[in-house]
Coordinates of C-alpha atoms in Angstrom, one line a residue:
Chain A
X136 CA 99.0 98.4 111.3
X137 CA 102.1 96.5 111.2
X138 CA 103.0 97.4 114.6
X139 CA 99.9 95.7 115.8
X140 CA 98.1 99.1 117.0
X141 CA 94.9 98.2 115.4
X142 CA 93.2 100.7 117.4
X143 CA 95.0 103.3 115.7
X144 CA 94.7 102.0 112.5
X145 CA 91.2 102.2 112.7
X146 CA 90.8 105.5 113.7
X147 CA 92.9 106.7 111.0
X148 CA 90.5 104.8 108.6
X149 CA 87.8 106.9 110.2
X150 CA 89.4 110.0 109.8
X151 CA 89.9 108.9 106.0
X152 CA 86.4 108.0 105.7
X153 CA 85.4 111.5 106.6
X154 CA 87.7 113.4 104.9
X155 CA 86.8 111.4 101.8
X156 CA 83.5 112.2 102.6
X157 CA 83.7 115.6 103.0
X158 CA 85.3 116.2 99.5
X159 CA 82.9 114.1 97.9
X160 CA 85.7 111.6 96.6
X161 CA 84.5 108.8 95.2
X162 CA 88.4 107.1 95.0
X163 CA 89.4 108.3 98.6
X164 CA 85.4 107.1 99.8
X165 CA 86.2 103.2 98.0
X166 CA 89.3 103.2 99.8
X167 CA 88.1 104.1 102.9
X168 CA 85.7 101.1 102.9
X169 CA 88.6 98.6 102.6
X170 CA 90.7 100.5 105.2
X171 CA 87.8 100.5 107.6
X172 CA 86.7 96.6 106.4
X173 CA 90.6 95.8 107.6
X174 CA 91.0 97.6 110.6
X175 CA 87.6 96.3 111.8
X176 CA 88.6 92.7 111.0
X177 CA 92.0 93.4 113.2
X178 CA 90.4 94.7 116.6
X179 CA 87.5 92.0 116.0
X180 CA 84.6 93.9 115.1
X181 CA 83.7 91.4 112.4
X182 CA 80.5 92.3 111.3
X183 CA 81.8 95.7 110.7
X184 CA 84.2 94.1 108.9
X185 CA 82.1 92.4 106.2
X186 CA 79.4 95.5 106.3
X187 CA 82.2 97.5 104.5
X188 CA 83.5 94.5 102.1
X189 CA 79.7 94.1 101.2
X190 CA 80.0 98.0 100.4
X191 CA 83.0 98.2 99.1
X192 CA 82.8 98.8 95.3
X193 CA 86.3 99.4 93.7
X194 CA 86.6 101.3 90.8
X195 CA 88.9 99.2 88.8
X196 CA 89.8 101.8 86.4
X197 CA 91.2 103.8 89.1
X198 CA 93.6 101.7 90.3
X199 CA 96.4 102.1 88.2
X200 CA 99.3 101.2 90.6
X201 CA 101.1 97.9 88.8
X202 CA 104.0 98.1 90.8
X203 CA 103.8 95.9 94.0
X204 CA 100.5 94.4 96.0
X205 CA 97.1 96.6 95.9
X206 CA 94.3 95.5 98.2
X207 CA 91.9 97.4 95.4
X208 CA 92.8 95.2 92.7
X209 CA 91.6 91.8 94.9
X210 CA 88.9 93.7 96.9
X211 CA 87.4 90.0 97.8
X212 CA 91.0 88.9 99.1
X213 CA 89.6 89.5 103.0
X214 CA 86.1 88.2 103.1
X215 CA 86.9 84.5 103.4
X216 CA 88.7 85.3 106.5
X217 CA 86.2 87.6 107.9
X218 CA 83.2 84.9 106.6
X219 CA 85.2 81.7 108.6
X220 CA 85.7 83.8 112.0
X221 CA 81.4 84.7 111.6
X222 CA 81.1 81.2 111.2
X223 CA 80.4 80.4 107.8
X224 CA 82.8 78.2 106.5
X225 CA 81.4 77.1 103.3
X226 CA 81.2 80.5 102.1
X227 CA 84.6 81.2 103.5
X228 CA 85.8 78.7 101.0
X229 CA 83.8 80.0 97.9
X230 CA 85.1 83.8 98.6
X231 CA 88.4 82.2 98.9
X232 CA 88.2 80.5 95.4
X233 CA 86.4 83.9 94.0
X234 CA 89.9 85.8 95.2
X235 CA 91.9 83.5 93.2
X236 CA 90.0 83.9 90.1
X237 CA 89.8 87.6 90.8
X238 CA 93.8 87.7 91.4
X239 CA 94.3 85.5 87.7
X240 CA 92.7 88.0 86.2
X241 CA 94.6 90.7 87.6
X242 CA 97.8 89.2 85.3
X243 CA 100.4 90.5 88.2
X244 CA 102.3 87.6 90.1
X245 CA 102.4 89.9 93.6
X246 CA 98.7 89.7 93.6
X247 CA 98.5 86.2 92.8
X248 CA 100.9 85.4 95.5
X249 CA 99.3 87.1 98.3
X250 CA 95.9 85.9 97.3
X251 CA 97.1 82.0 97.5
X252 CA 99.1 82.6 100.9
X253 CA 95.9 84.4 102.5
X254 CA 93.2 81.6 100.8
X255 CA 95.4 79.0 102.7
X256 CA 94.6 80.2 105.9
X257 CA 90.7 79.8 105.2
X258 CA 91.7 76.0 104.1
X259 CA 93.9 75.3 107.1
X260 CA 90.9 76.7 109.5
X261 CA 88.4 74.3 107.9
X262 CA 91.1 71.4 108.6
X263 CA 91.9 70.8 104.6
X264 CA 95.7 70.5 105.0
X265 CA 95.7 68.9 101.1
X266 CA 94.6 72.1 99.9
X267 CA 96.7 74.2 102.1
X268 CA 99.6 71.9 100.2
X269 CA 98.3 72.0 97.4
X270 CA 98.9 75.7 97.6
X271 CA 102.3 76.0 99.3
X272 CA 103.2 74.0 95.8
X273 CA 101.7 76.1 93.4
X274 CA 102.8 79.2 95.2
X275 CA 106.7 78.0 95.4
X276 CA 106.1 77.2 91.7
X277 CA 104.7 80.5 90.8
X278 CA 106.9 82.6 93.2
X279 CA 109.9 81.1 91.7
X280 CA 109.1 81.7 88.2
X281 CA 109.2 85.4 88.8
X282 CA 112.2 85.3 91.5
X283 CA 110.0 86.5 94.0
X284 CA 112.0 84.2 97.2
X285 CA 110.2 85.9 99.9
X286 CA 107.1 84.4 99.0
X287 CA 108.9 81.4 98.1
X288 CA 109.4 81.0 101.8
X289 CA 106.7 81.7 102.8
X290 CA 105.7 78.7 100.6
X291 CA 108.1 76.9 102.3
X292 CA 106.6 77.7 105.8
X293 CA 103.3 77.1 104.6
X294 CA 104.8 73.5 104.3
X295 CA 105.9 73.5 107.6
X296 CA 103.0 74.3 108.9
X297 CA 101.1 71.3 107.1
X298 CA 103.5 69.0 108.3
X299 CA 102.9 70.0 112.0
X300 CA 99.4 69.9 111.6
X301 CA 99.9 66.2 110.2
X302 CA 101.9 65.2 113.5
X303 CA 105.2 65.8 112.3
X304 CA 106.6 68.0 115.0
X305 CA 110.1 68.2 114.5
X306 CA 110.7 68.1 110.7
X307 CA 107.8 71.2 110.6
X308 CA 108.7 72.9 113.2
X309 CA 112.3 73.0 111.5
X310 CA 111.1 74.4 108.3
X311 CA 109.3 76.9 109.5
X312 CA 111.9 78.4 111.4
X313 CA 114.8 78.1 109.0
X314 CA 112.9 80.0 106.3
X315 CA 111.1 82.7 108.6
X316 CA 114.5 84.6 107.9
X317 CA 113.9 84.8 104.4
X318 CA 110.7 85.8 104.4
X319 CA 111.0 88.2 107.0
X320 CA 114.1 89.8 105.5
X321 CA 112.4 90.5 102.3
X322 CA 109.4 92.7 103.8
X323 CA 107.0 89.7 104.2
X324 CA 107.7 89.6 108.1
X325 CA 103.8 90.4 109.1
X326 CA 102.0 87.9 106.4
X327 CA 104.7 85.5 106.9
X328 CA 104.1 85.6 110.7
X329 CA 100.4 85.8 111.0
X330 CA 99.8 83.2 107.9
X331 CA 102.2 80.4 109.7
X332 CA 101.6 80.9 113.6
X333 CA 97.7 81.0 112.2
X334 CA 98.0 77.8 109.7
X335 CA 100.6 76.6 112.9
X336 CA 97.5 76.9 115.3
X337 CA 96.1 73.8 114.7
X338 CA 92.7 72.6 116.1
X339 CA 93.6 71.9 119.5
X340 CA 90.1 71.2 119.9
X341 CA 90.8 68.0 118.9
X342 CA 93.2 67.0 121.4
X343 CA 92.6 65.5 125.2
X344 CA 93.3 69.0 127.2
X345 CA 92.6 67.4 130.5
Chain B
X96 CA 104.8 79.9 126.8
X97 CA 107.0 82.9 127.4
X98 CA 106.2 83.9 124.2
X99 CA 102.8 83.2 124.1
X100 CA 102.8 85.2 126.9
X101 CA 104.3 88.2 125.5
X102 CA 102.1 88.2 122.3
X103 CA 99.0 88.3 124.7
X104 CA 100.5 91.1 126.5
X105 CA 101.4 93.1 123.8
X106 CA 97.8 92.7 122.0
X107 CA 96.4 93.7 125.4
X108 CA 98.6 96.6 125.7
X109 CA 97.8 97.8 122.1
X110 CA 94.1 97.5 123.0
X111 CA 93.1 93.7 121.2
X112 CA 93.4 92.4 118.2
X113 CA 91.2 89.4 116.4
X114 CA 94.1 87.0 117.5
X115 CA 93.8 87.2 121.0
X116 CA 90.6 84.7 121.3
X117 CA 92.6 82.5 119.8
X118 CA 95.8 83.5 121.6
X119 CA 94.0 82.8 124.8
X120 CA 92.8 79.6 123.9
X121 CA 95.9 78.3 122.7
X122 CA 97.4 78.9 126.4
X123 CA 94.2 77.7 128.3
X124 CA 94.9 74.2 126.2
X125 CA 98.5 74.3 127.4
X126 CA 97.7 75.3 131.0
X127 CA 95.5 72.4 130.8
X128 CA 98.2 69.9 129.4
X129 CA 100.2 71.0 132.3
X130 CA 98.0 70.5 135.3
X131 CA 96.7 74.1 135.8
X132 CA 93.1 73.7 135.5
X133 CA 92.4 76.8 137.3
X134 CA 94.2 79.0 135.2
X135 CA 93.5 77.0 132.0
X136 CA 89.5 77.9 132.7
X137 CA 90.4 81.3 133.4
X138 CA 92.0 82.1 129.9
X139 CA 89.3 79.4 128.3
X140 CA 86.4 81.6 129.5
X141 CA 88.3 84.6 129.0
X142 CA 88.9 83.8 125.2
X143 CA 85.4 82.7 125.2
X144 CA 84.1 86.2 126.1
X145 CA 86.4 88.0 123.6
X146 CA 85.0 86.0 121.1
X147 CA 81.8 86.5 122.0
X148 CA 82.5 90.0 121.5
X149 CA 83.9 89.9 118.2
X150 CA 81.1 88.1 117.0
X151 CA 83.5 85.1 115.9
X152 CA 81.3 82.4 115.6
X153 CA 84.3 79.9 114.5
X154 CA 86.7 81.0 117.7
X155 CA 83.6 80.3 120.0
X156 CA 83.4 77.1 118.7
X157 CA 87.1 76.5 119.0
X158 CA 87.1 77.9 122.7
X159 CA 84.0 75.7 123.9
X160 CA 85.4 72.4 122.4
X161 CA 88.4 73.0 124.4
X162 CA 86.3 74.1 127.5
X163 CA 84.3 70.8 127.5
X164 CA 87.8 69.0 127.0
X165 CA 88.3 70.7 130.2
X166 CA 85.4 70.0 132.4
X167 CA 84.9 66.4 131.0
X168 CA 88.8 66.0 132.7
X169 CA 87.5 67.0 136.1
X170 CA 83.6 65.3 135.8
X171 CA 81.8 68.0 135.7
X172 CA 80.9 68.2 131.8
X173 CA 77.2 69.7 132.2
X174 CA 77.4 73.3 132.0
X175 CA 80.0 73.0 129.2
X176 CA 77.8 70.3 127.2
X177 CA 75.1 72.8 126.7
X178 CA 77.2 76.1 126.1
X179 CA 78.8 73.9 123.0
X180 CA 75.2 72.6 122.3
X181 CA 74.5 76.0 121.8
X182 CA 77.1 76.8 120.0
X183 CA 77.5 73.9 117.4
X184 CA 73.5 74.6 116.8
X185 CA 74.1 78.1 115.7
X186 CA 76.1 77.3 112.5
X187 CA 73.8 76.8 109.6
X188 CA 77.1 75.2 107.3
X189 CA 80.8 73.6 107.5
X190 CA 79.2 70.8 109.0
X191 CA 82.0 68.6 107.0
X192 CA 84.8 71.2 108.5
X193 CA 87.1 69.9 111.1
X194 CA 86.1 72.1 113.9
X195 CA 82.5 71.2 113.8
X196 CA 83.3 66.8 113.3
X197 CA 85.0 67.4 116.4
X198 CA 82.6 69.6 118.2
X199 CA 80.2 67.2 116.9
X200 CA 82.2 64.1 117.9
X201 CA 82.7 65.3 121.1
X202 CA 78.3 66.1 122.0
X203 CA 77.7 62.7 121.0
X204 CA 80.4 61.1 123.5
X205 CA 79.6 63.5 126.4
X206 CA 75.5 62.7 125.6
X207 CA 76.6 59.0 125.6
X208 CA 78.5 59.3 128.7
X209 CA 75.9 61.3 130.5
X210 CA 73.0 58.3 129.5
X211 CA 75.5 55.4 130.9
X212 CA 76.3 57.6 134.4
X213 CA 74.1 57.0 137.0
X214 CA 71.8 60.0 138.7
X215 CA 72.9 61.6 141.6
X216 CA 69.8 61.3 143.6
X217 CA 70.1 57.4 142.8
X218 CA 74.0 57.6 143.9

């Protein structure tokens, strides 16, 4: 996945599925669906995507695994992206809000932390760059309190990214760079990438292409 | 651009991802910023197709604003008007979202334009 062969990735999450299936796993069958929902999402077959979020039913009591990030304990953490790119923003937003509450109640700052970085996406695509702020803050705030710097700067290139998105070039553009070292160097290199280029892209809609 | 250039290649190569709509669009834009209409349709419509086949509502509207952008630049806005009609009327929400104002914005200055342009049979 991290490679970008999404293709691969998804085929592995078939082969998962089955073997789950065949052994009547109820665990391995739960995290099939949110390896298929992802891979779906990453080659573009969205509503595949959202068929197995919608089916998706973590067992909480299963997932035991405190240590570092775990998809199961946030199972809604995906489905504002996958609800924005179907074209349902206002849900997108309300699934977003959901993940939050649902990584608060989690009570493990990795969680919380990916769960802010990914809702600012859904926020930057709807054009809500106070929120996306708004975020960057809390997350520098929060990431900081628990030494985690990687997500600090990612907080910091969240920043960035508002700033170009409000016109200033430069000063973003600088940010964003100058941090991408830090958050790369401390195993965030994929979220930090595809969170800034993606909050980066702004609405280019908007401007005279002729 | 180079590196735009290499991210599309490398999606390609590793057989898509849901970034390359958006990938595409982005260098269709900057084509068009730099005089290339040609090519900046051909990745414009390209993205538009991917998207299409991904089912991504949001990207569509994304690549058809940018499309009409296009065609209003060389005065020939009518084929894009109503592929971004068609678009914009498939969302039933986000109408206060920043992709639809401006898809919205943009209807309502090519319908205006259309009404004070003469016909061609009356040219």
């Amino acid at each position: 996945m991290r490679a970008g062969k999404f293709r691969d990735t998804l085929a592995l999450a078939e082969r998962a599925w089955t073997v789950a299936e065949e052994i009547a796993d109820p665990v391995g069958l739960s995290a099939a669906h949110r390896l298929l929902s992802t891979s779906h999402r990453l080659v573009g077959n969205q509503p595949e995507a959202l068929s197995h979020l919608e089916t998706w039913q973590p067992r909480p009591s299963h997932i035991t695994d405190t240590s570092a990030f775990n998809a199961g304990r946030v199972p809604r953490i995906g489905r504002g992206r996958v609800l924005w790119l179907l074209g349902f923003p206002d849900q997108a937003v309300e699934a977003a809000r959901k993940a939050d509450e649902e990584a608060a109640s989690v009570q493990s700052p990795v969680p919380v932390c990916i769960v802010t970085i990914w809702g600012a996406n859904v926020f930057g695509w709807i054009g809500d760059w106070d929120t996306v702020e708004e975020r960057a803050d809390r997350l520098i705030a929060y990431a900081s309190k628990y030494s985690l710097a990687p997500h600090v700067a990612v907080g910091h290139g969240m920043k960035g990214a508002v700033l170009i998105n409000r016109g200033e070039i430069e000063p973003g553009v600088e940010i964003v760079t100058g941090v991408a070292g830090e958050a790369e160097g401390g195993s965030l290199r994929t979220l930090y990438r595809r969170v800034v280029s993606g909050l980066g892209r702004r609405p280019w809609s908007e401007r005279p292409t002729g | 651009m180079t590196a735009l250039d290499d991210t599309i290649a490398i999606a390609n190569a590793n057989g898509g991802s849901l970034d390359l709509p958006e990938l595409l669009r982005t260098r269709g834009t900057l084509l068009a910023q730099a005089g290339d209409a040609a090519a900046a349709e051909e990745n414009l419509r390209s993205s538009l197709a991917l998207a299409r086949s991904h089912s991504a509502l949001s990207l569509q509207l994304r690549t058809t604003t940018s499309l009409a952008r296009l065609k209003i630049g060389q005065g020939d806005p009518a084929e894009a008007h109503a592929t971004l009609a068609e678009t914009y009327g498939r969302f039933t929400e986000g109408f206060d979202t920043a992709d639809l104002r401006a898809a919205k914005g943009l209807l309502s200055e090519m319908s205006a334009a259309s009404i004070s342009m003469p016909k061609l049979s009356s040219a």
